[in-house]
Amino acid sequence: MSSTAGQVIKCKAAVAWEAGKPLVIEEVEVAPPQKMEVRLKILFTSLCHTDVYFWEAKAQDSVFPRILGHEAAGEYTVVHAGSVAKINPLAPLDKVCVLSCGISTGLGATLNVAKPKKGSSVAIFGLGAVGLAAAEGARLAGASRVIGVDLNPSRFEEAKRFGVTEFVNPKDHSKPVQEVIAEMTDGGVDSSVECTGNVDAMISAFECVHDGWGVAVLVGVPHKDAIFKTPPMNFLNERTLKGTFFGNYKPRSDLPSVVEMYMNKELEVEKFITHEVPFAEINKAFELMLKGEGLRCIIRME
Ligand code: APR
Ligand code: ZN
């Protein structure tokens, strides 16, 4: 039992006062944990697009001031006991902290939801950290063709290290990208994973899977007003559309096994970490995310 048990503690947090404005590091009070809650000390964290999404006020419940969730929380945070996972104590926290969100999301979307068969074809829409994690899942599952789709050609070189074998830039074609993929794959891919958050990419990801057995998985977080539209015939032709949150992993029970995949050297985590900044420079991490520079930026608490 620590000396602060049951007491309010003061610590630093990066507070968002207004949408789109730099965060301000301020002293905040963290309440003692109530029944079934745990107060955690944060050593390393990493920003993801959910934090940026709240910061840009694109989420429905964006109220300010706020301490952005979930990775951008203050030095300490209080969470429900059911949201805490106990992982291998030997795991390096400055690496495995990225597994708490986007990387597990992409990986699980492929391994747990799309479930590509060995030798099958997979299309990945969006080659940011989440999409590359989905590609890593396709590699681990033994997919033989992994088609990466992105509007930004600078993503392609990097994606090769994540098992992506072919690239399609929708901007290079006059016809819809789903038609381009159908031509490349004799009717469509066996499965697709959408990791952009763009609703048009979601529609393309669904329409590019083969009829009869194709499965498309939606991962990216869409704008709150976005509407998914597709001819219903696509369902009658036995294409399946699925969506997933956190790659269908149950954090408390499943996250330790994802960490073990890293510890066993199956899953490569280092290649997702392109930057590291001290907590005082958290705004730099936001800039990197917004510019689309690098994949994940670790924030080190001082
Ligand atoms: N078609 C193809 N690629 C697209 C499209 C599109 N219509 N729109 C965006 N992209 C590409 C971007 O060029 C970028 O390379 O998708 C990629 C998204 O990568 P990041 O911005 O780095 O995002 P990431 O962290 O991987 O998260 C992806 O998943 O968790 C959600 O909310 C998150 O929606 C976001 C998505
Ligand atoms: Zn996240």
GROMACS .gro file of C-alpha atoms and ligand atoms in nm:
model
  339
    1MET     CA    1   0.000   0.000   0.000
    2SER     CA    2   0.163   0.329  -0.103
    3SER     CA    3   0.175   0.637   0.120
    4THR     CA    4  -0.068   0.818  -0.115
    5ALA     CA    5  -0.339   0.553  -0.075
    6GLY     CA    6  -0.682   0.713  -0.035
    7GLN     CA    7  -0.547   1.064  -0.092
    8VAL     CA    8  -0.585   1.316  -0.371
    9ILE     CA    9  -0.249   1.359  -0.544
   10LYS     CA   10  -0.124   1.646  -0.753
   11CYS     CA   11   0.060   1.583  -1.078
   12LYS     CA   12   0.125   1.730  -1.419
   13ALA     CA   13  -0.110   1.674  -1.709
   14ALA     CA   14  -0.133   1.803  -2.066
   15VAL     CA   15  -0.464   1.989  -2.077
   16ALA     CA   16  -0.649   2.071  -2.400
   17TRP     CA   17  -0.832   2.402  -2.345
   18GLU     CA   18  -0.958   2.450  -2.697
   19ALA     CA   19  -0.993   2.239  -3.010
   20GLY     CA   20  -0.679   2.247  -3.220
   21LYS     CA   21  -0.474   2.460  -2.977
   22PRO     CA   22  -0.148   2.338  -2.822
   23LEU     CA   23  -0.188   2.145  -2.496
   24VAL     CA   24  -0.083   2.321  -2.178
   25ILE     CA   25   0.106   2.132  -1.911
   26GLU     CA   26  -0.058   2.213  -1.580
   27GLU     CA   27  -0.085   2.075  -1.232
   28VAL     CA   28  -0.404   1.874  -1.182
   29GLU     CA   29  -0.551   1.675  -0.897
   30VAL     CA   30  -0.603   1.303  -0.937
   31ALA     CA   31  -0.874   1.161  -0.713
   32PRO     CA   32  -0.805   0.849  -0.512
   33PRO     CA   33  -0.938   0.534  -0.674
   34GLN     CA   34  -1.290   0.432  -0.573
   35LYS     CA   35  -1.424   0.081  -0.547
   36MET     CA   36  -1.304  -0.131  -0.844
   37GLU     CA   37  -1.070   0.146  -0.962
   38VAL     CA   38  -0.692   0.160  -0.983
   39ARG     CA   39  -0.467   0.466  -0.981
   40LEU     CA   40  -0.172   0.413  -1.216
   41LYS     CA   41   0.159   0.590  -1.253
   42ILE     CA   42   0.238   0.640  -1.621
   43LEU     CA   43   0.597   0.588  -1.732
   44PHE     CA   44   0.562   0.574  -2.109
   45THR     CA   45   0.274   0.637  -2.341
   46SER     CA   46   0.221   0.698  -2.709
   47LEU     CA   47  -0.019   0.921  -2.897
   48CYS     CA   48  -0.264   0.779  -3.143
   49HIS     CA   49  -0.527   0.926  -3.372
   50THR     CA   50  -0.801   0.887  -3.113
   51ASP     CA   51  -0.625   1.152  -2.906
   52VAL     CA   52  -0.590   1.377  -3.211
   53TYR     CA   53  -0.955   1.310  -3.300
   54PHE     CA   54  -1.072   1.436  -2.960
   55TRP     CA   55  -0.831   1.727  -2.978
   56GLU     CA   56  -0.966   1.830  -3.317
   57ALA     CA   57  -1.318   1.800  -3.167
   58LYS     CA   58  -1.426   1.546  -3.427
   59ALA     CA   59  -1.564   1.313  -3.161
   60GLN     CA   60  -1.922   1.350  -3.042
   61ASP     CA   61  -1.834   1.417  -2.679
   62SER     CA   62  -1.552   1.664  -2.737
   63VAL     CA   63  -1.585   1.904  -2.444
   64PHE     CA   64  -1.310   2.134  -2.326
   65PRO     CA   65  -1.105   2.172  -2.119
   66ARG     CA   66  -1.018   1.806  -2.121
   67ILE     CA   67  -0.728   1.572  -2.064
   68LEU     CA   68  -0.724   1.378  -2.385
   69GLY     CA   69  -0.789   1.011  -2.376
   70HIS     CA   70  -0.656   0.763  -2.365
   71GLU     CA   71  -0.284   0.769  -2.431
   72ALA     CA   72  -0.243   1.141  -2.370
   73ALA     CA   73  -0.353   1.116  -2.000
   74GLY     CA   74  -0.177   1.297  -1.725
   75GLU     CA   75   0.151   1.141  -1.498
   76TYR     CA   76  -0.119   0.953  -1.308
   77THR     CA   77  -0.457   0.828  -1.410
   78VAL     CA   78  -0.747   0.646  -1.246
   79VAL     CA   79  -0.908   0.364  -1.442
   80HIS     CA   80  -1.155   0.086  -1.379
   81ALA     CA   81  -0.984  -0.233  -1.258
   82GLY     CA   82  -1.133  -0.416  -1.555
   83SER     CA   83  -0.929  -0.198  -1.791
   84VAL     CA   84  -0.593  -0.287  -1.639
   85ALA     CA   85  -0.388  -0.573  -1.781
   86LYS     CA   86  -0.097  -0.733  -1.602
   87ILE     CA   87   0.176  -0.807  -1.856
   88ASN     CA   88   0.509  -0.986  -1.844
   89PRO     CA   89   0.719  -0.785  -1.593
   90LEU     CA   90   1.025  -0.833  -1.817
   91ALA     CA   91   0.861  -0.654  -2.110
   92PRO     CA   92   1.028  -0.318  -2.190
   93LEU     CA   93   0.758  -0.055  -2.127
   94ASP     CA   94   0.907   0.195  -2.373
   95LYS     CA   95   0.830  -0.057  -2.648
   96VAL     CA   96   0.518  -0.247  -2.546
   97CYS     CA   97   0.326   0.071  -2.456
   98VAL     CA   98   0.233   0.098  -2.826
   99LEU     CA   99   0.044  -0.229  -2.793
  100SER     CA  100  -0.221  -0.061  -2.581
  101CYS     CA  101  -0.396   0.080  -2.885
  102GLY     CA  102  -0.348   0.106  -3.261
  103ILE     CA  103  -0.093  -0.167  -3.312
  104SER     CA  104  -0.303  -0.433  -3.138
  105THR     CA  105  -0.608  -0.291  -3.318
  106GLY     CA  106  -0.459  -0.348  -3.664
  107LEU     CA  107  -0.300  -0.679  -3.573
  108GLY     CA  108  -0.619  -0.817  -3.419
  109ALA     CA  109  -0.837  -0.688  -3.703
  110THR     CA  110  -0.646  -0.924  -3.931
  111LEU     CA  111  -0.567  -1.216  -3.700
  112ASN     CA  112  -0.896  -1.225  -3.505
  113VAL     CA  113  -1.153  -1.086  -3.745
  114ALA     CA  114  -1.046  -1.113  -4.112
  115LYS     CA  115  -0.863  -1.440  -4.029
  116PRO     CA  116  -0.690  -1.476  -4.367
  117LYS     CA  117  -0.600  -1.829  -4.469
  118LYS     CA  118  -0.243  -1.921  -4.549
  119GLY     CA  119  -0.172  -1.834  -4.912
  120SER     CA  120  -0.469  -1.597  -4.942
  121SER     CA  121  -0.483  -1.236  -5.064
  122VAL     CA  122  -0.543  -0.940  -4.833
  123ALA     CA  123  -0.592  -0.571  -4.916
  124ILE     CA  124  -0.498  -0.317  -4.651
  125PHE     CA  125  -0.643   0.033  -4.686
  126GLY     CA  126  -0.429   0.296  -4.516
  127LEU     CA  127  -0.063   0.232  -4.441
  128GLY     CA  128  -0.027   0.425  -4.117
  129ALA     CA  129   0.064   0.243  -3.797
  130VAL     CA  130  -0.275   0.070  -3.775
  131GLY     CA  131  -0.269  -0.049  -4.137
  132LEU     CA  132   0.091  -0.164  -4.110
  133ALA     CA  133  -0.003  -0.361  -3.799
  134ALA     CA  134  -0.285  -0.517  -4.001
  135ALA     CA  135  -0.025  -0.603  -4.268
  136GLU     CA  136   0.198  -0.752  -3.997
  137GLY     CA  137  -0.102  -0.970  -3.901
  138ALA     CA  138  -0.140  -1.080  -4.265
  139ARG     CA  139   0.231  -1.167  -4.274
  140LEU     CA  140   0.199  -1.369  -3.951
  141ALA     CA  141  -0.109  -1.547  -4.091
  142GLY     CA  142   0.089  -1.650  -4.402
  143ALA     CA  143  -0.105  -1.447  -4.661
  144SER     CA  144   0.072  -1.466  -4.997
  145ARG     CA  145  -0.046  -1.133  -5.142
  146VAL     CA  146  -0.078  -0.825  -4.927
  147ILE     CA  147  -0.198  -0.528  -5.132
  148GLY     CA  148  -0.140  -0.193  -4.964
  149VAL     CA  149  -0.368   0.094  -5.066
  150ASP     CA  150  -0.277   0.452  -4.976
  151LEU     CA  151  -0.313   0.799  -5.124
  152ASN     CA  152   0.033   0.886  -5.000
  153PRO     CA  153   0.304   0.715  -5.210
  154SER     CA  154   0.569   0.787  -4.946
  155ARG     CA  155   0.408   0.511  -4.735
  156PHE     CA  156   0.492   0.238  -4.982
  157GLU     CA  157   0.865   0.201  -4.924
  158GLU     CA  158   0.818   0.167  -4.549
  159ALA     CA  159   0.528  -0.076  -4.593
  160LYS     CA  160   0.756  -0.333  -4.758
  161ARG     CA  161   0.912  -0.396  -4.416
  162PHE     CA  162   0.567  -0.492  -4.287
  163GLY     CA  163   0.495  -0.761  -4.540
  164VAL     CA  164   0.308  -0.554  -4.800
  165THR     CA  165   0.384  -0.708  -5.139
  166GLU     CA  166   0.198  -0.479  -5.384
  167PHE     CA  167   0.081  -0.120  -5.382
  168VAL     CA  168  -0.210   0.069  -5.527
  169ASN     CA  169  -0.252   0.443  -5.513
  170PRO     CA  170  -0.616   0.528  -5.596
  171LYS     CA  171  -0.490   0.860  -5.738
  172ASP     CA  172  -0.301   0.674  -6.013
  173HIS     CA  173  -0.622   0.531  -6.159
  174SER     CA  174  -0.928   0.678  -6.323
  175LYS     CA  175  -1.154   0.390  -6.218
  176PRO     CA  176  -1.250   0.317  -5.857
  177VAL     CA  177  -0.979   0.138  -5.660
  178GLN     CA  178  -1.209  -0.157  -5.589
  179GLU     CA  179  -1.223  -0.224  -5.963
  180VAL     CA  180  -0.845  -0.200  -5.992
  181ILE     CA  181  -0.805  -0.455  -5.711
  182ALA     CA  182  -1.069  -0.686  -5.861
  183GLU     CA  183  -0.872  -0.687  -6.187
  184MET     CA  184  -0.544  -0.757  -6.008
  185THR     CA  185  -0.692  -1.051  -5.818
  186ASP     CA  186  -0.929  -1.219  -6.063
  187GLY     CA  187  -1.248  -1.093  -5.901
  188GLY     CA  188  -1.141  -0.959  -5.565
  189VAL     CA  189  -0.925  -1.022  -5.261
  190ASP     CA  190  -1.010  -1.287  -5.004
  191SER     CA  191  -1.014  -1.028  -4.729
  192SER     CA  192  -0.956  -0.660  -4.669
  193VAL     CA  193  -0.887  -0.443  -4.367
  194GLU     CA  194  -0.971  -0.072  -4.371
  195CYS     CA  195  -0.745   0.145  -4.155
  196THR     CA  196  -0.801   0.501  -4.276
  197GLY     CA  197  -1.119   0.628  -4.109
  198ASN     CA  198  -1.227   0.760  -4.450
  199VAL     CA  199  -1.575   0.640  -4.545
  200ASP     CA  200  -1.495   0.615  -4.918
  201ALA     CA  201  -1.203   0.388  -4.835
  202MET     CA  202  -1.442   0.181  -4.620
  203ILE     CA  203  -1.677   0.137  -4.915
  204SER     CA  204  -1.387   0.046  -5.147
  205ALA     CA  205  -1.253  -0.200  -4.890
  206PHE     CA  206  -1.590  -0.376  -4.883
  207GLU     CA  207  -1.647  -0.372  -5.257
  208CYS     CA  208  -1.298  -0.507  -5.339
  209VAL     CA  209  -1.348  -0.843  -5.168
  210HIS     CA  210  -1.441  -1.147  -5.374
  211ASP     CA  211  -1.807  -1.244  -5.383
  212GLY     CA  212  -1.895  -1.579  -5.232
  213TRP     CA  213  -1.642  -1.565  -4.948
  214GLY     CA  214  -1.475  -1.222  -4.920
  215VAL     CA  215  -1.460  -1.057  -4.578
  216ALA     CA  216  -1.398  -0.686  -4.519
  217VAL     CA  217  -1.311  -0.549  -4.177
  218LEU     CA  218  -1.359  -0.184  -4.080
  219VAL     CA  219  -1.111  -0.048  -3.827
  220GLY     CA  220  -1.065   0.326  -3.887
  221VAL     CA  221  -1.277   0.566  -3.686
  222PRO     CA  222  -1.509   0.754  -3.924
  223HIS     CA  223  -1.623   1.113  -3.894
  224LYS     CA  224  -1.941   1.124  -3.686
  225ASP     CA  225  -2.152   1.234  -3.986
  226ALA     CA  226  -2.015   0.976  -4.230
  227ILE     CA  227  -2.261   0.737  -4.398
  228PHE     CA  228  -2.159   0.402  -4.546
  229LYS     CA  229  -2.339   0.337  -4.877
  230THR     CA  230  -2.320   0.027  -5.093
  231PRO     CA  231  -2.561  -0.161  -5.322
  232PRO     CA  232  -2.732  -0.429  -5.108
  233MET     CA  233  -2.658  -0.679  -5.387
  234ASN     CA  234  -2.303  -0.690  -5.250
  235PHE     CA  235  -2.439  -0.867  -4.942
  236LEU     CA  236  -2.664  -1.099  -5.140
  237ASN     CA  237  -2.353  -1.196  -5.336
  238GLU     CA  238  -2.213  -1.322  -5.007
  239ARG     CA  239  -1.959  -1.063  -4.922
  240THR     CA  240  -1.925  -1.010  -4.548
  241LEU     CA  241  -1.872  -0.677  -4.378
  242LYS     CA  242  -1.742  -0.666  -4.024
  243GLY     CA  243  -1.619  -0.401  -3.788
  244THR     CA  244  -1.396  -0.431  -3.487
  245PHE     CA  245  -1.285  -0.237  -3.187
  246PHE     CA  246  -0.931  -0.295  -3.058
  247GLY     CA  247  -0.895  -0.589  -3.298
  248ASN     CA  248  -1.142  -0.794  -3.091
  249TYR     CA  249  -0.883  -0.826  -2.817
  250LYS     CA  250  -1.023  -0.810  -2.465
  251PRO     CA  251  -0.753  -0.592  -2.309
  252ARG     CA  252  -0.744  -0.749  -1.964
  253SER     CA  253  -0.733  -1.112  -2.075
  254ASP     CA  254  -0.576  -1.086  -2.422
  255LEU     CA  255  -0.318  -0.806  -2.409
  256PRO     CA  256  -0.068  -1.013  -2.207
  257SER     CA  257  -0.062  -1.265  -2.494
  258VAL     CA  258   0.008  -0.991  -2.750
  259VAL     CA  259   0.301  -0.881  -2.533
  260GLU     CA  260   0.417  -1.245  -2.532
  261MET     CA  261   0.408  -1.245  -2.915
  262TYR     CA  262   0.659  -0.961  -2.895
  263MET     CA  263   0.867  -1.128  -2.623
  264ASN     CA  264   0.880  -1.447  -2.837
  265LYS     CA  265   1.007  -1.237  -3.129
  266GLU     CA  266   0.711  -1.323  -3.352
  267LEU     CA  267   0.570  -0.972  -3.353
  268GLU     CA  268   0.811  -0.688  -3.429
  269VAL     CA  269   0.720  -0.379  -3.229
  270GLU     CA  270   1.031  -0.161  -3.267
  271LYS     CA  271   0.961  -0.086  -3.631
  272PHE     CA  272   0.641   0.095  -3.534
  273ILE     CA  273   0.827   0.338  -3.305
  274THR     CA  274   0.978   0.621  -3.506
  275HIS     CA  275   1.002   0.902  -3.248
  276GLU     CA  276   1.034   0.960  -2.875
  277VAL     CA  277   0.979   1.289  -2.689
  278PRO     CA  278   0.977   1.390  -2.323
  279PHE     CA  279   0.634   1.473  -2.173
  280ALA     CA  280   0.718   1.847  -2.179
  281GLU     CA  281   0.723   1.823  -2.560
  282ILE     CA  282   0.392   1.643  -2.601
  283ASN     CA  283   0.279   1.904  -2.856
  284LYS     CA  284   0.560   1.789  -3.083
  285ALA     CA  285   0.406   1.441  -3.079
  286PHE     CA  286   0.075   1.594  -3.195
  287GLU     CA  287   0.252   1.780  -3.475
  288LEU     CA  288   0.414   1.457  -3.594
  289MET     CA  289   0.079   1.277  -3.595
  290LEU     CA  290  -0.090   1.559  -3.784
  291LYS     CA  291   0.183   1.583  -4.043
  292GLY     CA  292   0.165   1.207  -4.087
  293GLU     CA  293   0.535   1.189  -4.008
  294GLY     CA  294   0.658   0.859  -3.876
  295LEU     CA  295   0.434   0.597  -3.719
  296ARG     CA  296   0.424   0.615  -3.343
  297CYS     CA  297   0.587   0.862  -3.105
  298ILE     CA  298   0.663   0.748  -2.751
  299ILE     CA  299   0.613   1.006  -2.476
  300ARG     CA  300   0.850   0.962  -2.188
  301MET     CA  301   0.739   1.089  -1.845
  302GLU     CA  302   1.011   1.270  -1.655
  303APR     N1  303  -0.765   0.582  -4.936
  303APR     C1  304  -0.644   0.527  -4.909
  303APR     N2  305  -0.565   0.568  -4.807
  303APR     C2  306  -0.609   0.669  -4.732
  303APR     C3  307  -0.735   0.731  -4.754
  303APR     C4  308  -0.814   0.683  -4.863
  303APR     N3  309  -0.931   0.737  -4.892
  303APR     N4  310  -0.751   0.827  -4.661
  303APR     C5  311  -0.641   0.824  -4.583
  303APR     N5  312  -0.554   0.729  -4.626
  303APR     C6  313  -0.425   0.693  -4.569
  303APR     C7  314  -0.337   0.810  -4.529
  303APR     O1  315  -0.261   0.857  -4.640
  303APR     C8  316  -0.247   0.748  -4.422
  303APR     O2  317  -0.127   0.696  -4.474
  303APR     O3  318  -0.449   0.624  -4.448
  303APR     C9  319  -0.333   0.633  -4.366
  303APR    C10  320  -0.379   0.654  -4.222
  303APR     O4  321  -0.268   0.649  -4.143
  303APR     P1  322  -0.248   0.740  -4.016
  303APR     O5  323  -0.306   0.874  -4.043
  303APR     O6  324  -0.106   0.730  -3.974
  303APR     O7  325  -0.347   0.669  -3.908
  303APR     P2  326  -0.331   0.542  -3.811
  303APR     O8  327  -0.268   0.580  -3.684
  303APR     O9  328  -0.274   0.427  -3.885
  303APR    O10  329  -0.485   0.516  -3.782
  303APR    C11  330  -0.572   0.486  -3.887
  303APR    O11  331  -0.744   0.396  -3.752
  303APR    O12  332  -0.751   0.405  -3.520
  303APR    C12  333  -0.801   0.456  -3.637
  303APR    O13  334  -0.878   0.673  -3.589
  303APR    C13  335  -0.773   0.602  -3.647
  303APR    O14  336  -0.893   0.646  -3.839
  303APR    C14  337  -0.764   0.622  -3.792
  303APR    C15  338  -0.715   0.491  -3.849
  304ZN      ZN  339  -0.523   0.505  -2.910
   0.00000   0.00000   0.00000
